[in-house]
Every structure is written in structure tokens, then in C-alpha cells.
PDB file of C-alpha atoms in Angstrom:
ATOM      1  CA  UNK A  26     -56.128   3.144  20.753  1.00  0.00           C
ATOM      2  CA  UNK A  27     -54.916   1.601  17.131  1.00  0.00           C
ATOM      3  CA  UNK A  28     -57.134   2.058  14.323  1.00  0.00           C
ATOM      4  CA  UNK A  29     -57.684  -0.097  11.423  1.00  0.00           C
ATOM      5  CA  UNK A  30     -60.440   0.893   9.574  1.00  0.00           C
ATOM      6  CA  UNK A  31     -59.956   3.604   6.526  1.00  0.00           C
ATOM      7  CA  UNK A  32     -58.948   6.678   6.715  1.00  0.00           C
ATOM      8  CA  UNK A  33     -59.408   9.448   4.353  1.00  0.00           C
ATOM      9  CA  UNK A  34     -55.636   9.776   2.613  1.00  0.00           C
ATOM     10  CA  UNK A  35     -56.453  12.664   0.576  1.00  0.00           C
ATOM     11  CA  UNK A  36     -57.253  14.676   3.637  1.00  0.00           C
ATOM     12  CA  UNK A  37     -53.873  14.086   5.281  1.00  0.00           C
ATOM     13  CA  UNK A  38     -51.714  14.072   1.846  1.00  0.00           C
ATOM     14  CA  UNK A  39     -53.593  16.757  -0.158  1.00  0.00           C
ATOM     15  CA  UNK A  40     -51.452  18.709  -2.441  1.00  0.00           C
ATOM     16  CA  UNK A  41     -47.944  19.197  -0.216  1.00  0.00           C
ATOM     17  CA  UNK A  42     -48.012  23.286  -0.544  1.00  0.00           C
ATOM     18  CA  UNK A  43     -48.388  24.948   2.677  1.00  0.00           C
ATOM     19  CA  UNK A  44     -49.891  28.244   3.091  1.00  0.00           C
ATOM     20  CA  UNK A  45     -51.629  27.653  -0.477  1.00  0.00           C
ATOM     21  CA  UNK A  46     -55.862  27.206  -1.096  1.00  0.00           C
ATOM     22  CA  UNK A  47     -58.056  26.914   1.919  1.00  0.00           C
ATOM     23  CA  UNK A  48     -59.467  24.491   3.939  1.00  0.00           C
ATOM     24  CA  UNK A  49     -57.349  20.799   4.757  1.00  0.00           C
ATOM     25  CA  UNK A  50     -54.752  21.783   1.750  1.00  0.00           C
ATOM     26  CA  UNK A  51     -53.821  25.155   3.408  1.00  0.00           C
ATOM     27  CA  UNK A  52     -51.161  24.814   5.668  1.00  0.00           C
ATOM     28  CA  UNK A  53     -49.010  21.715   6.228  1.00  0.00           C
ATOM     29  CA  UNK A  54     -51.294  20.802   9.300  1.00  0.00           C
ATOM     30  CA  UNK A  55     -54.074  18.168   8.494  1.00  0.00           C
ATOM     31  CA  UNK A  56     -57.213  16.209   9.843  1.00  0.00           C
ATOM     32  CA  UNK A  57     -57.742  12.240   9.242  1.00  0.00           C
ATOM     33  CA  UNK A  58     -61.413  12.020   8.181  1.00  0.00           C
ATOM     34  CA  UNK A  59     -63.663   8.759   8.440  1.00  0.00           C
ATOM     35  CA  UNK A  60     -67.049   8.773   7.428  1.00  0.00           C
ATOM     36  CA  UNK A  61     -70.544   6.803   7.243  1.00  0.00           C
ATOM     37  CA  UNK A  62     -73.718   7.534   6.440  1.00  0.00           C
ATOM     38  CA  UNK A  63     -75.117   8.636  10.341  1.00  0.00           C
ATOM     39  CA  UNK A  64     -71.648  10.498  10.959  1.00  0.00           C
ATOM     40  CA  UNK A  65     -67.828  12.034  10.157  1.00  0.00           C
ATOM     41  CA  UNK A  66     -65.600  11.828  12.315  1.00  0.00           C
ATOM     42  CA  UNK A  67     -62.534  14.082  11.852  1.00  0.00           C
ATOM     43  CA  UNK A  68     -59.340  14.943  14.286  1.00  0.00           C
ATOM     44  CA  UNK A  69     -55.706  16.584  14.123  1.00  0.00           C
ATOM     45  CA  UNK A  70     -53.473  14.469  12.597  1.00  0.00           C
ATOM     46  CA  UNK A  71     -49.325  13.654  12.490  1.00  0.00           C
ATOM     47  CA  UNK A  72     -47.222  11.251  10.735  1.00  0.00           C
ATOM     48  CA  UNK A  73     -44.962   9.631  13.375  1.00  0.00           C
ATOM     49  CA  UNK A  74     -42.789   7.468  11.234  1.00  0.00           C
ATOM     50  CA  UNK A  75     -42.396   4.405   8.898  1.00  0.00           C
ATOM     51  CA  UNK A  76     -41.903   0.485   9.357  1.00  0.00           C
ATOM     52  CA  UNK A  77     -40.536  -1.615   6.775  1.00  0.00           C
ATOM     53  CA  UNK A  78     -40.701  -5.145   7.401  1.00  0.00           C
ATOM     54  CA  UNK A  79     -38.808  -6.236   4.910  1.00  0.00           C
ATOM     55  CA  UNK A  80     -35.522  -4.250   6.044  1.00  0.00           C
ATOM     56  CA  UNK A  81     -36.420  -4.570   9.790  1.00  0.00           C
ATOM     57  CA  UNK A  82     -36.403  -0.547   9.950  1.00  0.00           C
ATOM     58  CA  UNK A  83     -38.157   2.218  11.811  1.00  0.00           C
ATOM     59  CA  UNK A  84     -37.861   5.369  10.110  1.00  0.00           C
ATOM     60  CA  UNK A  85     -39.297   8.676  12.410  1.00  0.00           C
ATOM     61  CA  UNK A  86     -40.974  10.973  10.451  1.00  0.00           C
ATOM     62  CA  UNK A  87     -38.934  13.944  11.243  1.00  0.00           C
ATOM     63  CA  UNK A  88     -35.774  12.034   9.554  1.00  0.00           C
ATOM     64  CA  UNK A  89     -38.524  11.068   6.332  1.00  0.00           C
ATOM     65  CA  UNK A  90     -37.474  14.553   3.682  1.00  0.00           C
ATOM     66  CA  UNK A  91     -40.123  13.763   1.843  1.00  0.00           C
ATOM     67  CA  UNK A  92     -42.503  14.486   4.777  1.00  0.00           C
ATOM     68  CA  UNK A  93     -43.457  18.235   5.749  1.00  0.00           C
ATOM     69  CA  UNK A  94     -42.136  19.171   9.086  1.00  0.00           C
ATOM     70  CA  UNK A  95     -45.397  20.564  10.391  1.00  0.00           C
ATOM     71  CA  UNK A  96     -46.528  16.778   9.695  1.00  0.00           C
ATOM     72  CA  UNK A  97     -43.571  15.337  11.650  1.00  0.00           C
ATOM     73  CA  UNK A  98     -44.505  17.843  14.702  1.00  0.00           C
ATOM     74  CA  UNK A  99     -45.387  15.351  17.359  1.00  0.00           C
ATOM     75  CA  UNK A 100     -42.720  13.364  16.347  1.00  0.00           C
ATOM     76  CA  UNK A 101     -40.213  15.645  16.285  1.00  0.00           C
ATOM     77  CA  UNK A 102     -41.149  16.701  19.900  1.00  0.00           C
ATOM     78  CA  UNK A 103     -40.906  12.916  20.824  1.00  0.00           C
ATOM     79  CA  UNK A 104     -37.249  12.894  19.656  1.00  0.00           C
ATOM     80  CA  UNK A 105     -36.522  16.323  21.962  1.00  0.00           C
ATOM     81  CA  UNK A 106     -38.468  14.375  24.888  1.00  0.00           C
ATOM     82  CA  UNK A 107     -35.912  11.598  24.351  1.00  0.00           C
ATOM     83  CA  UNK A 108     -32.937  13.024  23.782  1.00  0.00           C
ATOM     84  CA  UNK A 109     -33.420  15.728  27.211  1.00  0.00           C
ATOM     85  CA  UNK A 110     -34.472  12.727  29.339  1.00  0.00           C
ATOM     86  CA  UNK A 111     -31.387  10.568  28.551  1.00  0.00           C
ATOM     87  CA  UNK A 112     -32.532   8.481  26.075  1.00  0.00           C
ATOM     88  CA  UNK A 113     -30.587   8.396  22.494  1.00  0.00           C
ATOM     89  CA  UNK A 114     -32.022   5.008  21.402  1.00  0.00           C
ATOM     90  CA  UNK A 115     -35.598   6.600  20.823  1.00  0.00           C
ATOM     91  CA  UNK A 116     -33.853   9.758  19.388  1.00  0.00           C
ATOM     92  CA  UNK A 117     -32.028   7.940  16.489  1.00  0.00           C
ATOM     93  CA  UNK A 118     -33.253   9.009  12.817  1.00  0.00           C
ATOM     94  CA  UNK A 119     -33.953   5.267  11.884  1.00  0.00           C
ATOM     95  CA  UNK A 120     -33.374   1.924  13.961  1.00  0.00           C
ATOM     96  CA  UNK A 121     -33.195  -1.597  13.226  1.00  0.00           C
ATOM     97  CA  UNK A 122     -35.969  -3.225  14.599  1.00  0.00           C
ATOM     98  CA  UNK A 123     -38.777  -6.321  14.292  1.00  0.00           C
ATOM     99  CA  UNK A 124     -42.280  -5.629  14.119  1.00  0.00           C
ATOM    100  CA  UNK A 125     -42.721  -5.939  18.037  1.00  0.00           C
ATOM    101  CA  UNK A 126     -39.631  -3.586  18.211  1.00  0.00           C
ATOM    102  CA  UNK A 127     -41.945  -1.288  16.010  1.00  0.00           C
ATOM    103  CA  UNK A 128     -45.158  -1.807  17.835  1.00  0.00           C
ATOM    104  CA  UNK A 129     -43.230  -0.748  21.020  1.00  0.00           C
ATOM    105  CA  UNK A 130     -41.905   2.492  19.552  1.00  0.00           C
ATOM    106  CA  UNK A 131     -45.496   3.688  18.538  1.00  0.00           C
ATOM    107  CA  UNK A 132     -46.549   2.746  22.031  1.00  0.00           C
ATOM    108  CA  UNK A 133     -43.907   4.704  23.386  1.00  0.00           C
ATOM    109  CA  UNK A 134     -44.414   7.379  21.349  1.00  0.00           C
ATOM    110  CA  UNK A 135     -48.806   7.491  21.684  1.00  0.00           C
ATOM    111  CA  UNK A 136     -48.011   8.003  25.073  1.00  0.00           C
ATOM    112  CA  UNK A 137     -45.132  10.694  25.305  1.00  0.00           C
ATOM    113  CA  UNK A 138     -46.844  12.807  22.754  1.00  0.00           C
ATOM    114  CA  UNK A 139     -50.491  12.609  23.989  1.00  0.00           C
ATOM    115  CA  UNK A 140     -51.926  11.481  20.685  1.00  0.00           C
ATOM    116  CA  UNK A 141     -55.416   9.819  21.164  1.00  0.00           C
ATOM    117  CA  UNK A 142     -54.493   7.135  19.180  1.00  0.00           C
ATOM    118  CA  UNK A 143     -53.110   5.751  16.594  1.00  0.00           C
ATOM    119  CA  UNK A 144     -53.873   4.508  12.782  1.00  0.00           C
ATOM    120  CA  UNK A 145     -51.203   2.026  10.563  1.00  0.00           C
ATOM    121  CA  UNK A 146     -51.816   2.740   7.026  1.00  0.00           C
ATOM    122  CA  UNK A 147     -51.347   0.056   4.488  1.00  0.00           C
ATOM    123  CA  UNK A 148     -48.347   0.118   2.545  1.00  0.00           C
ATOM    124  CA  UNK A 149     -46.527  -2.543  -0.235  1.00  0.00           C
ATOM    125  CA  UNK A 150     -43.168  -1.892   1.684  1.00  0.00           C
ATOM    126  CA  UNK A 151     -43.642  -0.201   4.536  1.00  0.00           C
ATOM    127  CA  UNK A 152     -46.622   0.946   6.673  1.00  0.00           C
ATOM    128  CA  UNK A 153     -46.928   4.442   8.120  1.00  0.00           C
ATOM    129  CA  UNK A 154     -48.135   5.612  11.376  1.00  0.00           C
ATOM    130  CA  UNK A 155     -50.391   8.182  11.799  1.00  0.00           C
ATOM    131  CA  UNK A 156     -51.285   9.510  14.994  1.00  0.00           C
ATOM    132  CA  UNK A 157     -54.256  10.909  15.783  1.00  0.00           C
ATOM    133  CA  UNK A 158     -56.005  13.668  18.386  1.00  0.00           C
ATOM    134  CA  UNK A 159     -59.042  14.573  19.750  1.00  0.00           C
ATOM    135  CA  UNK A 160     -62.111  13.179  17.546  1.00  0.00           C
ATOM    136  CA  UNK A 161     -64.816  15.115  17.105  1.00  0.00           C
ATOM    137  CA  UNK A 162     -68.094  13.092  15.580  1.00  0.00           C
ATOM    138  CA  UNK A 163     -70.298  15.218  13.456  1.00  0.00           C
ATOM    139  CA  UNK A 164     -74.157  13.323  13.013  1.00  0.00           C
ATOM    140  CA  UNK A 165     -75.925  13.351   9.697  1.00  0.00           C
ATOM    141  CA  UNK A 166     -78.639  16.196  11.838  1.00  0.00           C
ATOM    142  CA  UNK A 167     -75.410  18.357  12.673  1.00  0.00           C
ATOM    143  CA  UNK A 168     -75.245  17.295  16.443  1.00  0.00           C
ATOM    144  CA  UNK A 169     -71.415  17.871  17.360  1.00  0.00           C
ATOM    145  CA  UNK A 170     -69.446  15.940  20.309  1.00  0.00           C
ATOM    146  CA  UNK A 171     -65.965  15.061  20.690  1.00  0.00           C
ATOM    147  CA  UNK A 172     -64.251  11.918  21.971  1.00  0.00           C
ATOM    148  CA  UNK A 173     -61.043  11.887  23.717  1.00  0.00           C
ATOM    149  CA  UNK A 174     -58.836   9.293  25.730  1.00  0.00           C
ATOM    150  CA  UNK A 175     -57.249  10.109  28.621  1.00  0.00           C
ATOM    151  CA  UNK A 176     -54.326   7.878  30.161  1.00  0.00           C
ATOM    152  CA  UNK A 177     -52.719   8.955  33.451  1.00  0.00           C
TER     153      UNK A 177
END
């Protein structure tokens, strides 16, 4: 499931220092947070990669240095997947590729990593994707349930 509607960005790229503070800054693992007044919803989050239109590129995020590897995690597993199963195309650090070409990747990749969904961030020139897990909605009077997908 793609999601388009804002996401908090200083949850998932709060000060890069793993192991320092507490809460969503310790540790390089983070949680996408959306909120409105009746509820939050919050859930695991990785970066899979990068699209740039403008070059016609797909950049994974486990090739991207400037992105923790704990963040790249799912992605990173996607690659092994690929590369095991005979398949070097999805295993390549960056591809040439259209915006279908992209939108087929992330499918590809929702699906061999078991993300819940997925969220494409704005971006001038490039957009990153964001995969998410299970969400678990917190009401304004505390009640706690979690939503998940499941595709087999």
C-alpha cells in the first residue's frame, strides 16, 4: 500500500548518531510518525532507495553512503534475496531506469521484504522511498491497535 500523505521526517532523519540520546534518535533504527487530532499512527521504518527523474536512476539505499546501514536493512536483505536467487539486475547498486521502471522495483521490493507498505517522499531531484511496517494507531483516549497487510 503507497502512501502519500505526510510523514513525520524528523522522526526518521533525527540527528544521524546511533547509540546516542534516547528514544527515535537512539540507535540508527527509526519509526515514520503521522498524526491528527483523534490519533498517531507510528511503525518501523527503512529507506529502500532513491529515484531521480531527471537522470532516469534508481539508487538502493544500501549503495546511498550517506544513509546509515541499519536504515538500508530491508534493502540490503532485498539485494542478498536477489543476488542468491539468480537475479543480478535487482542486485545492482544503481540502474538506469523510467519512472515505471522505478515503480516496479519498489513493487518488487514491498513484496520480497514484507514491508506493509510503502511512502515516496517529496524531493527537488529525486524522491526517496520509505518503506514501512506494521502500524500501530494510538487514539487521543490511549486505546492501542495495530494494522497490518498481509499478501500471500
Amino acid at each position: 500500500m503507497g502512501y502519500d500523505r505526510p510523514i513525520s521526517w524528523r522522526t526518521l532523519f533525527c540527528p544521524w548518531s546511533p547509540g546516542e540520546g534516547s528514544g527515535p534518535c537512539a540507535g540508527d533504527d527509526r519509526e515514520a510518525t503521522q498524526s491528527s487530532p483523534d490519533k498517531t499512527a507510528t511503525a518501523p521504518a527503512q529507506i529502500l532507495g532513491s529515484f531521480s527523474p531527471g537522470s532516469g536512476s534508481w539508487l538502493w539505499a544500501w549503495a546511498n553512503k550517506s544513509i546509515l546501514p541499519g536504515m538500508s536493512r530491508d534493502a540490503l536483505g532485498f539485494r542478498d534475496w536477489a543476488e542468491a536467487n539468480g537475479h543480478p539486475a535487482l542486485a545492482q547498486p544503481k540502474t538506469d531506469v523510467d519512472e515505471q521502471g522505478a515503480s516496479t522495483l519498489v513493487a518488487l521490493a514491498v513484496r520480497g521484504t514484507g514491508a506493509e507498505g510503502y511512502y515516496k517522499g517529496p524531493g527537488g531531484n529525486s524522491a526517496v522511498i520509505i518503506t514501512f511496517g506494521p502500524v500501530t494507531l494510538t487514539a487521543a483516549d490511549g486505546k492501542v491497535s495495530t494494522f497490518t497487510v498481509n499478501v500471500d
